[in-house]
Coordinates of C-alpha atoms and ligand atoms in Angstrom, one line a residue:
M23 CA -15.8 -12.5 85.7
W24 CA -16.1 -10.1 82.9
N25 CA -13.7 -7.2 82.6
R26 CA -15.5 -4.0 83.6
R27 CA -12.5 -1.9 82.7
N28 CA -12.5 -3.2 79.1
F29 CA -16.2 -2.5 78.9
L30 CA -15.8 1.0 80.2
R31 CA -13.0 1.5 77.8
S32 CA -15.3 0.5 74.9
L33 CA -17.7 3.2 76.1
G34 CA -14.8 5.7 76.2
L35 CA -15.3 6.2 80.0
A36 CA -12.1 4.6 81.4
S37 CA -9.9 7.4 80.3
A38 CA -12.3 9.9 81.8
G39 CA -11.5 8.5 85.3
L40 CA -14.9 6.9 85.7
A41 CA -13.6 3.3 85.5
L42 CA -14.1 2.6 89.2
K43 CA -17.6 3.9 89.5
P44 CA -20.2 1.1 89.8
L45 CA -22.1 0.9 86.5
D46 CA -25.5 1.2 88.1
S47 CA -24.9 4.5 89.8
L48 CA -23.3 5.7 86.6
A49 CA -26.3 4.5 84.6
Q50 CA -28.7 6.1 87.1
K51 CA -26.9 9.4 86.9
T52 CA -26.8 9.2 83.1
A53 CA -30.5 8.4 83.1
A54 CA -31.3 11.3 85.3
S55 CA -29.3 13.7 83.2
K56 CA -30.9 12.4 80.0
N57 CA -34.4 12.2 81.3
K58 CA -35.3 15.3 79.3
Q59 CA -33.1 14.6 76.3
A60 CA -32.8 10.9 75.4
L61 CA -30.0 9.8 73.2
K62 CA -32.0 9.2 70.0
P63 CA -32.1 7.9 67.4
I64 CA -30.0 4.9 68.3
V65 CA -29.8 1.4 66.8
L66 CA -28.0 -1.6 68.2
S67 CA -27.6 -5.0 66.7
T68 CA -25.8 -8.3 67.3
W69 CA -22.4 -9.3 65.9
R70 CA -20.1 -7.8 63.3
F71 CA -22.7 -8.1 60.5
G72 CA -24.7 -5.6 62.6
L73 CA -22.4 -2.8 61.3
E74 CA -23.8 -3.1 57.8
A75 CA -27.3 -3.7 59.0
N76 CA -27.1 -0.6 61.3
A77 CA -26.0 1.5 58.3
A78 CA -29.2 0.6 56.5
A79 CA -31.3 1.2 59.6
W80 CA -29.6 4.5 60.1
K81 CA -30.8 5.7 56.7
V82 CA -34.3 5.4 58.0
L83 CA -33.7 6.7 61.5
S84 CA -31.6 9.7 60.5
T85 CA -34.4 10.9 58.2
K86 CA -36.9 10.7 61.1
G87 CA -38.2 7.3 59.9
K88 CA -39.9 4.8 62.2
A89 CA -37.9 2.4 64.3
L90 CA -40.1 -0.4 62.9
D91 CA -39.1 0.4 59.3
A92 CA -35.5 0.8 60.4
V93 CA -35.1 -2.6 62.0
E94 CA -36.8 -4.3 59.0
Q95 CA -34.6 -2.6 56.5
G96 CA -31.5 -3.2 58.7
V97 CA -31.8 -6.9 59.1
K98 CA -32.8 -7.5 55.5
V99 CA -29.2 -6.6 54.6
T100 CA -27.9 -9.6 56.5
E101 CA -30.7 -11.8 55.3
A102 CA -29.7 -11.1 51.7
D103 CA -26.0 -11.6 52.1
P104 CA -24.9 -15.2 51.1
E105 CA -21.6 -14.7 52.8
E106 CA -23.4 -14.5 56.2
R107 CA -23.9 -18.2 56.8
S108 CA -26.2 -18.0 59.8
V109 CA -29.0 -15.7 58.6
G110 CA -31.3 -15.9 55.6
Y111 CA -30.0 -16.6 52.1
G112 CA -26.8 -18.8 52.4
G113 CA -27.6 -19.9 55.9
R114 CA -26.4 -23.3 56.9
P115 CA -29.1 -26.0 56.6
D116 CA -30.5 -28.4 59.1
R117 CA -29.3 -32.0 59.3
D118 CA -31.6 -32.9 56.3
G119 CA -30.0 -30.2 54.1
K120 CA -32.9 -27.8 54.4
V121 CA -32.4 -24.1 55.1
T122 CA -35.2 -23.2 57.6
L123 CA -35.5 -19.7 58.8
D124 CA -36.8 -18.1 62.1
A125 CA -37.7 -14.5 62.5
C126 CA -39.9 -12.1 64.5
I127 CA -40.6 -8.4 64.7
M128 CA -42.3 -6.2 67.3
D129 CA -43.3 -2.5 67.3
E130 CA -44.0 0.2 69.8
L131 CA -47.6 -0.6 70.1
G132 CA -47.1 -4.2 71.1
N133 CA -47.9 -5.5 67.6
I134 CA -46.0 -8.7 66.9
G135 CA -45.4 -11.1 64.0
S136 CA -43.3 -14.2 63.6
V137 CA -42.4 -17.1 61.3
A138 CA -40.6 -20.3 62.3
A139 CA -39.1 -23.1 60.2
L140 CA -39.8 -21.1 57.0
E141 CA -38.2 -22.4 53.8
Y142 CA -37.4 -20.8 50.4
I143 CA -38.1 -17.2 51.3
K144 CA -35.1 -14.8 51.4
H145 CA -36.6 -12.3 53.8
P146 CA -38.4 -14.0 56.7
I147 CA -38.4 -10.7 58.6
S148 CA -40.8 -9.2 56.0
V149 CA -43.0 -12.3 56.1
A150 CA -43.1 -11.9 59.9
R151 CA -44.1 -8.3 59.4
A152 CA -46.8 -9.4 57.0
V153 CA -48.1 -11.9 59.7
M154 CA -48.2 -8.9 62.1
E155 CA -50.0 -6.6 59.8
K156 CA -52.2 -8.8 57.6
T157 CA -53.3 -11.7 59.8
P158 CA -55.3 -12.1 63.0
H159 CA -52.4 -14.3 64.3
V160 CA -48.9 -13.7 65.6
M161 CA -47.0 -16.7 64.4
L162 CA -47.0 -19.0 61.4
T163 CA -44.7 -22.0 61.0
G164 CA -43.4 -24.4 58.3
Q165 CA -45.6 -25.0 55.3
G166 CA -48.3 -22.7 56.6
A167 CA -45.8 -19.8 56.8
L168 CA -44.6 -20.6 53.3
D169 CA -48.1 -20.8 51.8
F170 CA -48.9 -17.4 53.4
A171 CA -45.6 -15.9 52.1
L172 CA -46.3 -17.1 48.6
A173 CA -49.9 -15.8 48.8
Q174 CA -48.5 -12.4 49.8
G175 CA -46.3 -12.4 46.7
F176 CA -42.9 -13.4 48.2
K177 CA -40.7 -15.2 45.7
K178 CA -39.8 -18.9 46.2
E179 CA -36.0 -19.3 46.0
N180 CA -33.4 -21.8 46.7
L181 CA -31.6 -20.6 49.8
L182 CA -28.9 -23.3 50.0
T183 CA -25.7 -21.9 48.5
D184 CA -22.9 -24.1 47.2
A185 CA -20.7 -23.2 50.2
S186 CA -23.4 -24.2 52.7
E187 CA -24.2 -27.4 50.8
K188 CA -20.6 -28.3 50.8
E189 CA -20.3 -27.7 54.5
W190 CA -23.4 -29.8 55.2
K191 CA -22.0 -32.7 53.1
E192 CA -18.8 -32.5 55.1
W193 CA -20.8 -32.5 58.3
L194 CA -22.8 -35.6 57.2
K195 CA -19.6 -37.6 57.4
T196 CA -19.8 -37.5 61.2
S197 CA -23.3 -36.1 61.7
E198 CA -22.3 -34.9 65.1
Y199 CA -24.5 -32.1 66.5
N200 CA -22.1 -30.1 68.5
P201 CA -22.6 -26.3 68.1
K202 CA -19.7 -24.2 69.1
A203 CA -19.9 -21.4 71.6
N204 CA -19.5 -18.5 69.1
I205 CA -19.9 -17.6 65.5
E206 CA -18.6 -20.9 63.9
N207 CA -22.0 -22.5 63.1
H208 CA -24.8 -20.3 64.2
D209 CA -25.7 -16.6 64.9
T210 CA -28.6 -14.3 64.7
I211 CA -29.0 -10.8 63.8
G212 CA -31.1 -9.1 66.5
M213 CA -31.7 -5.4 66.1
I214 CA -33.4 -2.9 68.4
A215 CA -33.9 0.8 67.7
L216 CA -35.2 4.0 69.3
D217 CA -36.3 6.5 66.7
A218 CA -36.4 10.3 66.7
S219 CA -39.9 10.3 68.0
G220 CA -38.9 8.2 70.9
N221 CA -40.5 4.9 69.8
L222 CA -38.9 1.5 70.1
S223 CA -39.0 -1.5 67.8
G224 CA -37.0 -4.7 67.2
A225 CA -36.4 -7.4 64.7
C226 CA -34.6 -10.8 65.0
T227 CA -33.8 -13.2 62.2
T228 CA -31.7 -16.4 61.8
S229 CA -31.2 -19.7 60.1
G230 CA -30.7 -21.1 63.6
M231 CA -28.2 -23.7 64.8
A232 CA -26.5 -25.3 61.8
F233 CA -27.4 -29.0 61.3
K234 CA -30.3 -28.8 63.9
M235 CA -33.1 -31.4 63.7
H236 CA -35.6 -30.6 61.0
G237 CA -38.4 -28.6 62.6
R238 CA -36.3 -27.3 65.5
V239 CA -37.3 -23.8 66.5
G240 CA -34.9 -21.6 68.5
D241 CA -35.5 -18.5 70.5
S242 CA -35.2 -16.0 67.6
P243 CA -38.9 -16.2 66.4
I244 CA -40.3 -16.3 69.9
I245 CA -41.5 -13.0 71.3
G246 CA -40.1 -12.7 74.8
A247 CA -37.2 -15.1 74.1
G248 CA -35.2 -13.8 71.1
L249 CA -36.8 -10.3 71.1
Y250 CA -39.0 -8.1 73.3
V251 CA -40.0 -4.5 73.1
D252 CA -42.0 -2.5 75.6
N253 CA -42.3 1.1 74.5
E254 CA -42.6 2.4 78.1
V255 CA -39.4 0.7 79.2
G256 CA -37.0 -0.6 76.6
A257 CA -36.1 -3.3 74.2
A258 CA -33.8 -6.4 74.2
T259 CA -32.7 -9.1 71.8
A260 CA -30.6 -12.2 72.1
T261 CA -28.2 -14.5 70.3
G262 CA -26.6 -17.8 71.1
H263 CA -28.0 -21.1 72.1
G264 CA -31.7 -20.6 71.7
E265 CA -32.7 -23.4 74.0
E266 CA -31.0 -21.5 76.9
V267 CA -32.7 -18.2 76.0
I268 CA -36.1 -19.8 75.8
R269 CA -35.5 -21.5 79.2
I270 CA -35.5 -18.1 81.0
V271 CA -37.7 -16.2 78.5
G272 CA -34.6 -14.1 78.1
T273 CA -35.5 -10.8 76.5
H274 CA -38.8 -10.4 78.3
L275 CA -36.8 -10.9 81.5
V276 CA -34.3 -8.2 80.5
V277 CA -37.1 -5.7 79.8
E278 CA -38.9 -6.5 83.0
L279 CA -35.6 -6.0 84.9
M280 CA -35.3 -2.6 83.3
R281 CA -38.9 -1.8 84.3
Q282 CA -37.8 -2.5 87.9
G283 CA -35.2 0.2 87.5
K284 CA -32.2 -1.7 86.4
S285 CA -29.9 -0.2 83.8
P286 CA -29.8 -2.0 80.4
Q287 CA -26.3 -3.3 81.4
K288 CA -27.4 -4.6 84.8
A289 CA -30.5 -6.2 83.3
C290 CA -28.5 -8.1 80.7
E291 CA -26.1 -9.2 83.4
E292 CA -28.9 -10.5 85.6
A293 CA -30.5 -12.5 82.7
V294 CA -27.2 -14.1 81.8
Q295 CA -26.7 -15.0 85.5
R296 CA -30.1 -16.7 85.5
I297 CA -28.9 -18.9 82.6
I298 CA -25.6 -19.6 84.3
K299 CA -27.4 -20.7 87.5
L300 CA -29.8 -23.0 85.6
T301 CA -27.0 -24.5 83.6
R302 CA -25.1 -25.4 86.7
Q303 CA -28.2 -26.6 88.5
R304 CA -28.8 -29.0 85.5
G305 CA -25.3 -30.2 85.7
K306 CA -24.4 -29.0 82.2
D307 CA -21.1 -27.7 81.0
L308 CA -21.2 -23.9 81.0
S309 CA -18.1 -23.6 78.8
K310 CA -20.0 -25.2 75.9
I311 CA -22.7 -22.5 75.8
Q312 CA -22.9 -19.0 74.7
V313 CA -25.8 -16.5 75.1
G314 CA -25.5 -12.8 74.5
F315 CA -28.1 -10.1 75.2
I316 CA -28.2 -6.5 74.1
A317 CA -30.7 -3.9 75.4
I318 CA -31.6 -0.3 75.2
N319 CA -34.0 1.8 77.4
K320 CA -36.1 4.8 76.6
Q321 CA -33.3 7.2 77.4
G322 CA -31.2 5.6 74.7
E323 CA -28.8 4.0 77.2
H324 CA -27.6 0.6 76.2
G325 CA -26.1 -2.5 77.7
A326 CA -24.8 -6.0 76.6
Y327 CA -23.6 -9.1 78.4
C328 CA -22.8 -12.7 77.5
I329 CA -21.5 -15.9 79.0
Q330 CA -18.1 -16.0 77.3
S331 CA -15.8 -13.8 75.3
G332 CA -16.3 -13.5 71.6
F333 CA -19.7 -11.8 71.3
N334 CA -19.7 -8.3 69.9
Y335 CA -22.4 -5.9 68.8
A336 CA -22.8 -2.9 66.6
L337 CA -24.0 0.4 67.9
H338 CA -25.0 3.5 65.9
D339 CA -25.8 6.7 67.6
T340 CA -25.7 10.4 66.9
I341 CA -22.5 11.0 68.9
N342 CA -20.1 8.4 67.8
G343 CA -21.5 7.0 64.6
N344 CA -21.4 3.3 63.8
R345 CA -19.0 1.0 65.7
L346 CA -18.4 -2.5 66.9
I347 CA -18.1 -3.2 70.6
D348 CA -16.9 -6.3 72.4
A349 CA -19.5 -7.3 74.9
P350 CA -18.4 -7.9 78.5
Y351 CA -18.6 -11.5 79.5
Y352 CA -18.8 -13.8 82.6
L353 CA -16.4 -16.6 81.9
T354 CA -12.7 -15.6 81.9
Ligands
LIG407 N1 -30.3 -18.1 68.8 C1 -30.2 -18.8 67.5 C2 -30.9 -20.1 67.6 O1 -30.8 -20.7 68.7 C3 -28.8 -19.0 67.1 C4 -27.7 -17.9 67.4 O2 -28.0 -16.8 67.7 O3 -26.6 -18.3 67.5 O4 -31.4 -20.5 66.7

């Protein structure tokens, strides 16, 4: 079971003597008191690299910019960083040595855009946005996505850095596809934001599971799996083993649970529970998988939950600035 006290401590509530209150009643109270004044702007993103990405998003949000622009600007920081080996430039390749990228974006009106298995373009999130804004479609894949990107003026670049190539060559010696539970050979930046006008948007981008089969697509570019936004309710994004997220259409589920009145925290917990149940039902080893969800609602309340320890997320709000929080988890 996850450690509720630690989670409350991370929110700064344990010392206020609130540690024993059930999260839901706490969340309901908070929601009621914030009905008139939502906590906004606010931005939330997955993993440690979310701190830097949030800082870029905050430049947009703090000057009354749109959540859509904030999430795009935010995740572009991670995409451009060759040291981040699981997103964009410098991402680990598939088993054929090709860096293939997945990304999607969604705005407050329900506009969506997505690219999958895109090669040679440093900022797949901006190509996803171009799919959203300039085509009658919502998703382009592989060569078609690349042709579109080039026609839009995106530059063709080699995304395979020496470090990632070296790791791939090392991997080829055994060629065993065995993704670890946490950050070792995958990770996604998923970012969700509520802007000063009270509108929600989200972005999600990744190079996917390292050494995956060529053509494999994870949850990250799939609206409803890796990312979902409903401007009436809230937004959610996911990281971890994409196959498991797709299996439950994870972020759509989180948002629908919030629509039914669940707090973002409770909604993330229930979605993770759904994965746990299916994993056990299918006779698979739960200790080998990791999935993490983060969510916000229209009041600016947030939540996060994952299967096992090690997942953290970055939160930037007007009260406490930008910080990294360890997500509560199921397996101890
Ligand atoms: N969800 C991503 C994928 O399955 C990877 C990750 O977030 O760790 O491609």
